[in-house]
Amino acid sequence: MKEKILNRATDLFLNLGFKSVTMDDIAQEMGISKKTIYSHFPNKTKLIEQCTAQVQCDISEGIDEIVSHQKNPIEELYEIKRFVMMHLKNEKKSPGYQLQKYYPEIYKTLNAKQFEVMHRCIVDNIERGLAMGIYRDNLNIQFVSRIYFSGVSTIKDDSLFPTSLFSKVEVFDYYLEYHLRGIVTPKGRQILNTIINSNQE
């Protein structure tokens, strides 16, 4: 039952927001009593902690699986983007913003873990891209990996990138192309253009 509550609560939080969803909502959605939920999670904050930790773990494992295939680094970034977007269900109500505003300690912990995972992934991606000659050899790897993380974090901000102007998928696509065009060699640009053109067909 604990796992069922965790999975359903996570789905609701990602679709409707961490502040918006109440324990009553979860109980009603599952057809169980709040007492049942509280028997597994002492309060909403603990439930959110475990939900976000589970999402982070699932995403981290999924990224590690993608990286383990040692694909072309440009293809790899698009594969990771697709996986993350599918996993987060497009974050319809910007749950990350609500998490930051109403549960700042959880957000801080989650953000640190996200940076650790993404930084490791991007550094590895850049190093392989350099070795293959598809990324420019004058890149500062530490700078590029950090600016990439900063950008991914910023494009989730609805006040800067409102859904009335961009869908979540669009804004991630635009950002990934923006990032890659800044670091690829002519050889890498050919690969990037092929991927973009195939995605538009």
PDB file of C-alpha atoms in Angstrom:
ATOM      1  CA  MET A   1       0.000   0.000   0.000  1.00  0.00           C
ATOM      2  CA  LYS A   2       2.853   2.373   0.800  1.00  0.00           C
ATOM      3  CA  GLU A   3       4.222   2.023  -2.728  1.00  0.00           C
ATOM      4  CA  LYS A   4       0.770   2.575  -4.240  1.00  0.00           C
ATOM      5  CA  ILE A   5       0.337   5.763  -2.206  1.00  0.00           C
ATOM      6  CA  LEU A   6       3.807   6.928  -3.209  1.00  0.00           C
ATOM      7  CA  ASN A   7       3.163   6.308  -6.908  1.00  0.00           C
ATOM      8  CA  ARG A   8      -0.287   7.947  -6.960  1.00  0.00           C
ATOM      9  CA  ALA A   9       0.830  10.920  -4.879  1.00  0.00           C
ATOM     10  CA  THR A  10       3.844  11.434  -7.159  1.00  0.00           C
ATOM     11  CA  ASP A  11       1.594  11.423 -10.210  1.00  0.00           C
ATOM     12  CA  LEU A  12      -0.743  13.991  -8.636  1.00  0.00           C
ATOM     13  CA  PHE A  13       2.103  16.219  -7.424  1.00  0.00           C
ATOM     14  CA  LEU A  14       3.761  16.275 -10.858  1.00  0.00           C
ATOM     15  CA  ASN A  15       0.516  17.013 -12.665  1.00  0.00           C
ATOM     16  CA  LEU A  16      -1.129  19.433 -10.231  1.00  0.00           C
ATOM     17  CA  GLY A  17       1.666  20.784  -8.012  1.00  0.00           C
ATOM     18  CA  PHE A  18       3.036  20.065  -4.549  1.00  0.00           C
ATOM     19  CA  LYS A  19       1.108  22.866  -2.843  1.00  0.00           C
ATOM     20  CA  SER A  20      -2.120  22.295  -4.741  1.00  0.00           C
ATOM     21  CA  VAL A  21      -2.553  18.609  -3.872  1.00  0.00           C
ATOM     22  CA  THR A  22      -3.759  17.883  -0.333  1.00  0.00           C
ATOM     23  CA  MET A  23      -3.730  14.661   1.649  1.00  0.00           C
ATOM     24  CA  ASP A  24      -7.535  14.674   1.251  1.00  0.00           C
ATOM     25  CA  ASP A  25      -7.105  14.786  -2.521  1.00  0.00           C
ATOM     26  CA  ILE A  26      -4.793  11.778  -2.460  1.00  0.00           C
ATOM     27  CA  ALA A  27      -7.100   9.810  -0.178  1.00  0.00           C
ATOM     28  CA  GLN A  28     -10.120  10.611  -2.332  1.00  0.00           C
ATOM     29  CA  GLU A  29      -8.291   9.791  -5.543  1.00  0.00           C
ATOM     30  CA  MET A  30      -7.264   6.394  -4.166  1.00  0.00           C
ATOM     31  CA  GLY A  31     -10.524   5.622  -2.401  1.00  0.00           C
ATOM     32  CA  ILE A  32      -8.805   5.206   0.957  1.00  0.00           C
ATOM     33  CA  SER A  33      -8.868   7.083   4.250  1.00  0.00           C
ATOM     34  CA  LYS A  34      -6.358   9.744   5.247  1.00  0.00           C
ATOM     35  CA  LYS A  35      -5.604   7.554   8.261  1.00  0.00           C
ATOM     36  CA  THR A  36      -4.235   4.916   5.903  1.00  0.00           C
ATOM     37  CA  ILE A  37      -1.917   7.464   4.308  1.00  0.00           C
ATOM     38  CA  TYR A  38      -0.752   8.744   7.692  1.00  0.00           C
ATOM     39  CA  SER A  39       0.022   5.189   8.790  1.00  0.00           C
ATOM     40  CA  HIS A  40       2.776   5.190   6.151  1.00  0.00           C
ATOM     41  CA  PHE A  41       3.709   8.885   6.000  1.00  0.00           C
ATOM     42  CA  PRO A  42       3.501  10.987   9.191  1.00  0.00           C
ATOM     43  CA  ASN A  43       2.811  14.213   7.278  1.00  0.00           C
ATOM     44  CA  LYS A  44       2.647  15.713   3.809  1.00  0.00           C
ATOM     45  CA  THR A  45       6.242  16.961   3.951  1.00  0.00           C
ATOM     46  CA  LYS A  46       7.555  13.431   4.531  1.00  0.00           C
ATOM     47  CA  LEU A  47       5.399  12.168   1.678  1.00  0.00           C
ATOM     48  CA  ILE A  48       6.794  14.856  -0.643  1.00  0.00           C
ATOM     49  CA  GLU A  49      10.347  14.031   0.469  1.00  0.00           C
ATOM     50  CA  GLN A  50       9.901  10.400  -0.489  1.00  0.00           C
ATOM     51  CA  CYS A  51       8.077  11.209  -3.730  1.00  0.00           C
ATOM     52  CA  THR A  52      10.797  13.562  -4.937  1.00  0.00           C
ATOM     53  CA  ALA A  53      13.548  11.160  -3.834  1.00  0.00           C
ATOM     54  CA  GLN A  54      11.864   8.364  -5.796  1.00  0.00           C
ATOM     55  CA  VAL A  55      11.515  10.509  -8.924  1.00  0.00           C
ATOM     56  CA  GLN A  56      15.141  11.586  -8.645  1.00  0.00           C
ATOM     57  CA  CYS A  57      16.281   7.979  -8.209  1.00  0.00           C
ATOM     58  CA  ASP A  58      14.232   6.783 -11.186  1.00  0.00           C
ATOM     59  CA  ILE A  59      15.548   9.575 -13.413  1.00  0.00           C
ATOM     60  CA  SER A  60      19.139   9.010 -12.293  1.00  0.00           C
ATOM     61  CA  GLU A  61      18.908   5.283 -13.016  1.00  0.00           C
ATOM     62  CA  GLY A  62      17.307   5.970 -16.397  1.00  0.00           C
ATOM     63  CA  ILE A  63      20.057   8.431 -17.361  1.00  0.00           C
ATOM     64  CA  ASP A  64      22.749   5.976 -16.253  1.00  0.00           C
ATOM     65  CA  GLU A  65      21.124   3.314 -18.434  1.00  0.00           C
ATOM     66  CA  ILE A  66      21.117   5.625 -21.466  1.00  0.00           C
ATOM     67  CA  VAL A  67      24.752   6.648 -20.870  1.00  0.00           C
ATOM     68  CA  SER A  68      25.813   3.004 -20.497  1.00  0.00           C
ATOM     69  CA  HIS A  69      24.963   2.425 -24.178  1.00  0.00           C
ATOM     70  CA  GLN A  70      27.769   4.853 -25.134  1.00  0.00           C
ATOM     71  CA  LYS A  71      25.792   6.365 -28.013  1.00  0.00           C
ATOM     72  CA  ASN A  72      26.961   9.299 -30.063  1.00  0.00           C
ATOM     73  CA  PRO A  73      27.054  12.128 -27.436  1.00  0.00           C
ATOM     74  CA  ILE A  74      24.675  14.365 -29.424  1.00  0.00           C
ATOM     75  CA  GLU A  75      22.140  11.551 -29.828  1.00  0.00           C
ATOM     76  CA  GLU A  76      22.604  10.747 -26.141  1.00  0.00           C
ATOM     77  CA  LEU A  77      21.503  14.228 -25.043  1.00  0.00           C
ATOM     78  CA  TYR A  78      18.335  13.969 -27.138  1.00  0.00           C
ATOM     79  CA  GLU A  79      17.648  10.516 -25.725  1.00  0.00           C
ATOM     80  CA  ILE A  80      18.063  11.824 -22.160  1.00  0.00           C
ATOM     81  CA  LYS A  81      15.787  14.772 -22.930  1.00  0.00           C
ATOM     82  CA  ARG A  82      13.057  12.441 -24.224  1.00  0.00           C
ATOM     83  CA  PHE A  83      13.373  10.198 -21.189  1.00  0.00           C
ATOM     84  CA  VAL A  84      13.211  13.047 -18.669  1.00  0.00           C
ATOM     85  CA  MET A  85      10.252  14.724 -20.401  1.00  0.00           C
ATOM     86  CA  MET A  86       8.330  11.452 -20.474  1.00  0.00           C
ATOM     87  CA  HIS A  87       9.155  10.757 -16.833  1.00  0.00           C
ATOM     88  CA  LEU A  88       8.105  14.203 -15.600  1.00  0.00           C
ATOM     89  CA  LYS A  89       4.910  14.170 -17.694  1.00  0.00           C
ATOM     90  CA  ASN A  90       5.772  17.695 -18.903  1.00  0.00           C
ATOM     91  CA  GLU A  91       5.324  19.127 -15.388  1.00  0.00           C
ATOM     92  CA  LYS A  92       1.926  20.603 -16.261  1.00  0.00           C
ATOM     93  CA  LYS A  93       1.643  22.868 -13.239  1.00  0.00           C
ATOM     94  CA  SER A  94       5.301  23.687 -12.579  1.00  0.00           C
ATOM     95  CA  PRO A  95       5.630  21.553  -9.450  1.00  0.00           C
ATOM     96  CA  GLY A  96       9.291  22.546  -9.230  1.00  0.00           C
ATOM     97  CA  TYR A  97       8.309  26.158  -8.617  1.00  0.00           C
ATOM     98  CA  GLN A  98       5.845  25.152  -5.889  1.00  0.00           C
ATOM     99  CA  LEU A  99       8.457  22.907  -4.343  1.00  0.00           C
ATOM    100  CA  GLN A 100      10.977  25.755  -4.260  1.00  0.00           C
ATOM    101  CA  LYS A 101       8.459  28.208  -2.799  1.00  0.00           C
ATOM    102  CA  TYR A 102       6.675  26.060  -0.215  1.00  0.00           C
ATOM    103  CA  TYR A 103       9.195  23.305   0.571  1.00  0.00           C
ATOM    104  CA  PRO A 104      12.571  25.043   0.163  1.00  0.00           C
ATOM    105  CA  GLU A 105      14.616  22.500   2.143  1.00  0.00           C
ATOM    106  CA  ILE A 106      13.358  19.607   0.036  1.00  0.00           C
ATOM    107  CA  TYR A 107      13.986  21.671  -3.098  1.00  0.00           C
ATOM    108  CA  LYS A 108      17.539  22.477  -1.998  1.00  0.00           C
ATOM    109  CA  THR A 109      18.358  18.821  -1.346  1.00  0.00           C
ATOM    110  CA  LEU A 110      16.785  17.733  -4.624  1.00  0.00           C
ATOM    111  CA  ASN A 111      18.570  20.447  -6.595  1.00  0.00           C
ATOM    112  CA  ALA A 112      21.945  19.383  -5.178  1.00  0.00           C
ATOM    113  CA  LYS A 113      21.306  15.768  -6.190  1.00  0.00           C
ATOM    114  CA  GLN A 114      20.133  16.829  -9.636  1.00  0.00           C
ATOM    115  CA  PHE A 115      23.308  18.849 -10.135  1.00  0.00           C
ATOM    116  CA  GLU A 116      25.460  15.907  -9.077  1.00  0.00           C
ATOM    117  CA  VAL A 117      23.759  13.566 -11.568  1.00  0.00           C
ATOM    118  CA  MET A 118      23.611  16.035 -14.458  1.00  0.00           C
ATOM    119  CA  HIS A 119      27.134  17.372 -13.929  1.00  0.00           C
ATOM    120  CA  ARG A 120      28.600  13.859 -14.035  1.00  0.00           C
ATOM    121  CA  CYS A 121      26.557  13.039 -17.138  1.00  0.00           C
ATOM    122  CA  ILE A 122      27.432  16.229 -19.046  1.00  0.00           C
ATOM    123  CA  VAL A 123      31.145  16.072 -18.216  1.00  0.00           C
ATOM    124  CA  ASP A 124      31.252  12.496 -19.548  1.00  0.00           C
ATOM    125  CA  ASN A 125      29.234  13.554 -22.599  1.00  0.00           C
ATOM    126  CA  ILE A 126      31.574  16.447 -23.396  1.00  0.00           C
ATOM    127  CA  GLU A 127      34.726  14.369 -22.917  1.00  0.00           C
ATOM    128  CA  ARG A 128      33.461  11.736 -25.361  1.00  0.00           C
ATOM    129  CA  GLY A 129      32.347  14.413 -27.811  1.00  0.00           C
ATOM    130  CA  LEU A 130      35.815  15.956 -27.708  1.00  0.00           C
ATOM    131  CA  ALA A 131      37.451  12.562 -28.292  1.00  0.00           C
ATOM    132  CA  MET A 132      35.193  12.012 -31.330  1.00  0.00           C
ATOM    133  CA  GLY A 133      35.892  15.457 -32.764  1.00  0.00           C
ATOM    134  CA  ILE A 134      32.237  16.530 -32.701  1.00  0.00           C
ATOM    135  CA  TYR A 135      32.681  19.107 -29.892  1.00  0.00           C
ATOM    136  CA  ARG A 136      35.106  22.028 -30.087  1.00  0.00           C
ATOM    137  CA  ASP A 137      38.457  21.256 -28.469  1.00  0.00           C
ATOM    138  CA  ASN A 138      38.733  24.639 -26.734  1.00  0.00           C
ATOM    139  CA  LEU A 139      35.754  24.084 -24.438  1.00  0.00           C
ATOM    140  CA  ASN A 140      36.028  24.641 -20.699  1.00  0.00           C
ATOM    141  CA  ILE A 141      34.289  21.460 -19.588  1.00  0.00           C
ATOM    142  CA  GLN A 142      33.482  22.655 -16.071  1.00  0.00           C
ATOM    143  CA  PHE A 143      31.955  25.879 -17.372  1.00  0.00           C
ATOM    144  CA  VAL A 144      29.886  24.199 -20.087  1.00  0.00           C
ATOM    145  CA  SER A 145      28.529  21.533 -17.730  1.00  0.00           C
ATOM    146  CA  ARG A 146      27.492  24.164 -15.172  1.00  0.00           C
ATOM    147  CA  ILE A 147      25.949  26.540 -17.698  1.00  0.00           C
ATOM    148  CA  TYR A 148      24.001  23.602 -19.120  1.00  0.00           C
ATOM    149  CA  PHE A 149      22.608  22.742 -15.683  1.00  0.00           C
ATOM    150  CA  SER A 150      21.809  26.405 -15.024  1.00  0.00           C
ATOM    151  CA  GLY A 151      19.934  26.658 -18.323  1.00  0.00           C
ATOM    152  CA  VAL A 152      17.928  23.477 -17.784  1.00  0.00           C
ATOM    153  CA  SER A 153      16.921  24.778 -14.350  1.00  0.00           C
ATOM    154  CA  THR A 154      15.945  28.213 -15.694  1.00  0.00           C
ATOM    155  CA  ILE A 155      13.803  27.086 -18.630  1.00  0.00           C
ATOM    156  CA  LYS A 156      11.451  25.395 -16.141  1.00  0.00           C
ATOM    157  CA  ASP A 157      10.520  28.851 -14.796  1.00  0.00           C
ATOM    158  CA  ASP A 158       7.017  29.646 -16.051  1.00  0.00           C
ATOM    159  CA  SER A 159       7.488  33.362 -15.448  1.00  0.00           C
ATOM    160  CA  LEU A 160      10.303  33.379 -18.046  1.00  0.00           C
ATOM    161  CA  PHE A 161       8.986  30.689 -20.360  1.00  0.00           C
ATOM    162  CA  PRO A 162       5.175  30.704 -19.976  1.00  0.00           C
ATOM    163  CA  THR A 163       3.253  27.784 -21.431  1.00  0.00           C
ATOM    164  CA  SER A 164       1.175  30.327 -23.348  1.00  0.00           C
ATOM    165  CA  LEU A 165       4.273  30.900 -25.511  1.00  0.00           C
ATOM    166  CA  PHE A 166       6.072  27.547 -25.351  1.00  0.00           C
ATOM    167  CA  SER A 167       5.146  23.984 -24.580  1.00  0.00           C
ATOM    168  CA  LYS A 168       7.576  22.265 -22.211  1.00  0.00           C
ATOM    169  CA  VAL A 169       8.733  19.981 -25.012  1.00  0.00           C
ATOM    170  CA  GLU A 170       9.378  22.946 -27.323  1.00  0.00           C
ATOM    171  CA  VAL A 171      11.406  24.894 -24.804  1.00  0.00           C
ATOM    172  CA  PHE A 172      13.603  21.876 -24.006  1.00  0.00           C
ATOM    173  CA  ASP A 173      14.120  21.258 -27.729  1.00  0.00           C
ATOM    174  CA  TYR A 174      15.060  24.900 -28.309  1.00  0.00           C
ATOM    175  CA  TYR A 175      17.437  24.896 -25.365  1.00  0.00           C
ATOM    176  CA  LEU A 176      19.154  21.650 -26.330  1.00  0.00           C
ATOM    177  CA  GLU A 177      19.726  22.898 -29.873  1.00  0.00           C
ATOM    178  CA  TYR A 178      20.978  26.235 -28.494  1.00  0.00           C
ATOM    179  CA  HIS A 179      23.427  24.405 -26.201  1.00  0.00           C
ATOM    180  CA  LEU A 180      24.731  22.055 -28.876  1.00  0.00           C
ATOM    181  CA  ARG A 181      25.157  24.678 -31.603  1.00  0.00           C
ATOM    182  CA  GLY A 182      27.471  26.519 -29.241  1.00  0.00           C
ATOM    183  CA  ILE A 183      29.820  23.571 -28.731  1.00  0.00           C
ATOM    184  CA  VAL A 184      29.781  21.429 -31.883  1.00  0.00           C
ATOM    185  CA  THR A 185      32.402  21.285 -34.620  1.00  0.00           C
ATOM    186  CA  PRO A 186      31.364  21.240 -38.308  1.00  0.00           C
ATOM    187  CA  LYS A 187      31.357  17.434 -38.031  1.00  0.00           C
ATOM    188  CA  GLY A 188      29.096  17.631 -34.988  1.00  0.00           C
ATOM    189  CA  ARG A 189      26.832  20.157 -36.710  1.00  0.00           C
ATOM    190  CA  GLN A 190      26.101  17.653 -39.464  1.00  0.00           C
ATOM    191  CA  ILE A 191      25.002  15.080 -36.876  1.00  0.00           C
ATOM    192  CA  LEU A 192      22.913  17.677 -35.033  1.00  0.00           C
ATOM    193  CA  ASN A 193      21.173  18.838 -38.224  1.00  0.00           C
ATOM    194  CA  THR A 194      20.367  15.243 -39.168  1.00  0.00           C
ATOM    195  CA  ILE A 195      18.770  14.626 -35.752  1.00  0.00           C
ATOM    196  CA  ILE A 196      16.773  17.871 -35.849  1.00  0.00           C
ATOM    197  CA  ASN A 197      15.535  17.180 -39.385  1.00  0.00           C
ATOM    198  CA  SER A 198      14.527  13.614 -38.505  1.00  0.00           C
ATOM    199  CA  ASN A 199      12.620  14.884 -35.445  1.00  0.00           C
ATOM    200  CA  GLN A 200      10.650  17.292 -37.621  1.00  0.00           C
ATOM    201  CA  GLU A 201       9.523  14.656 -40.109  1.00  0.00           C
TER     202      GLU A 201
END
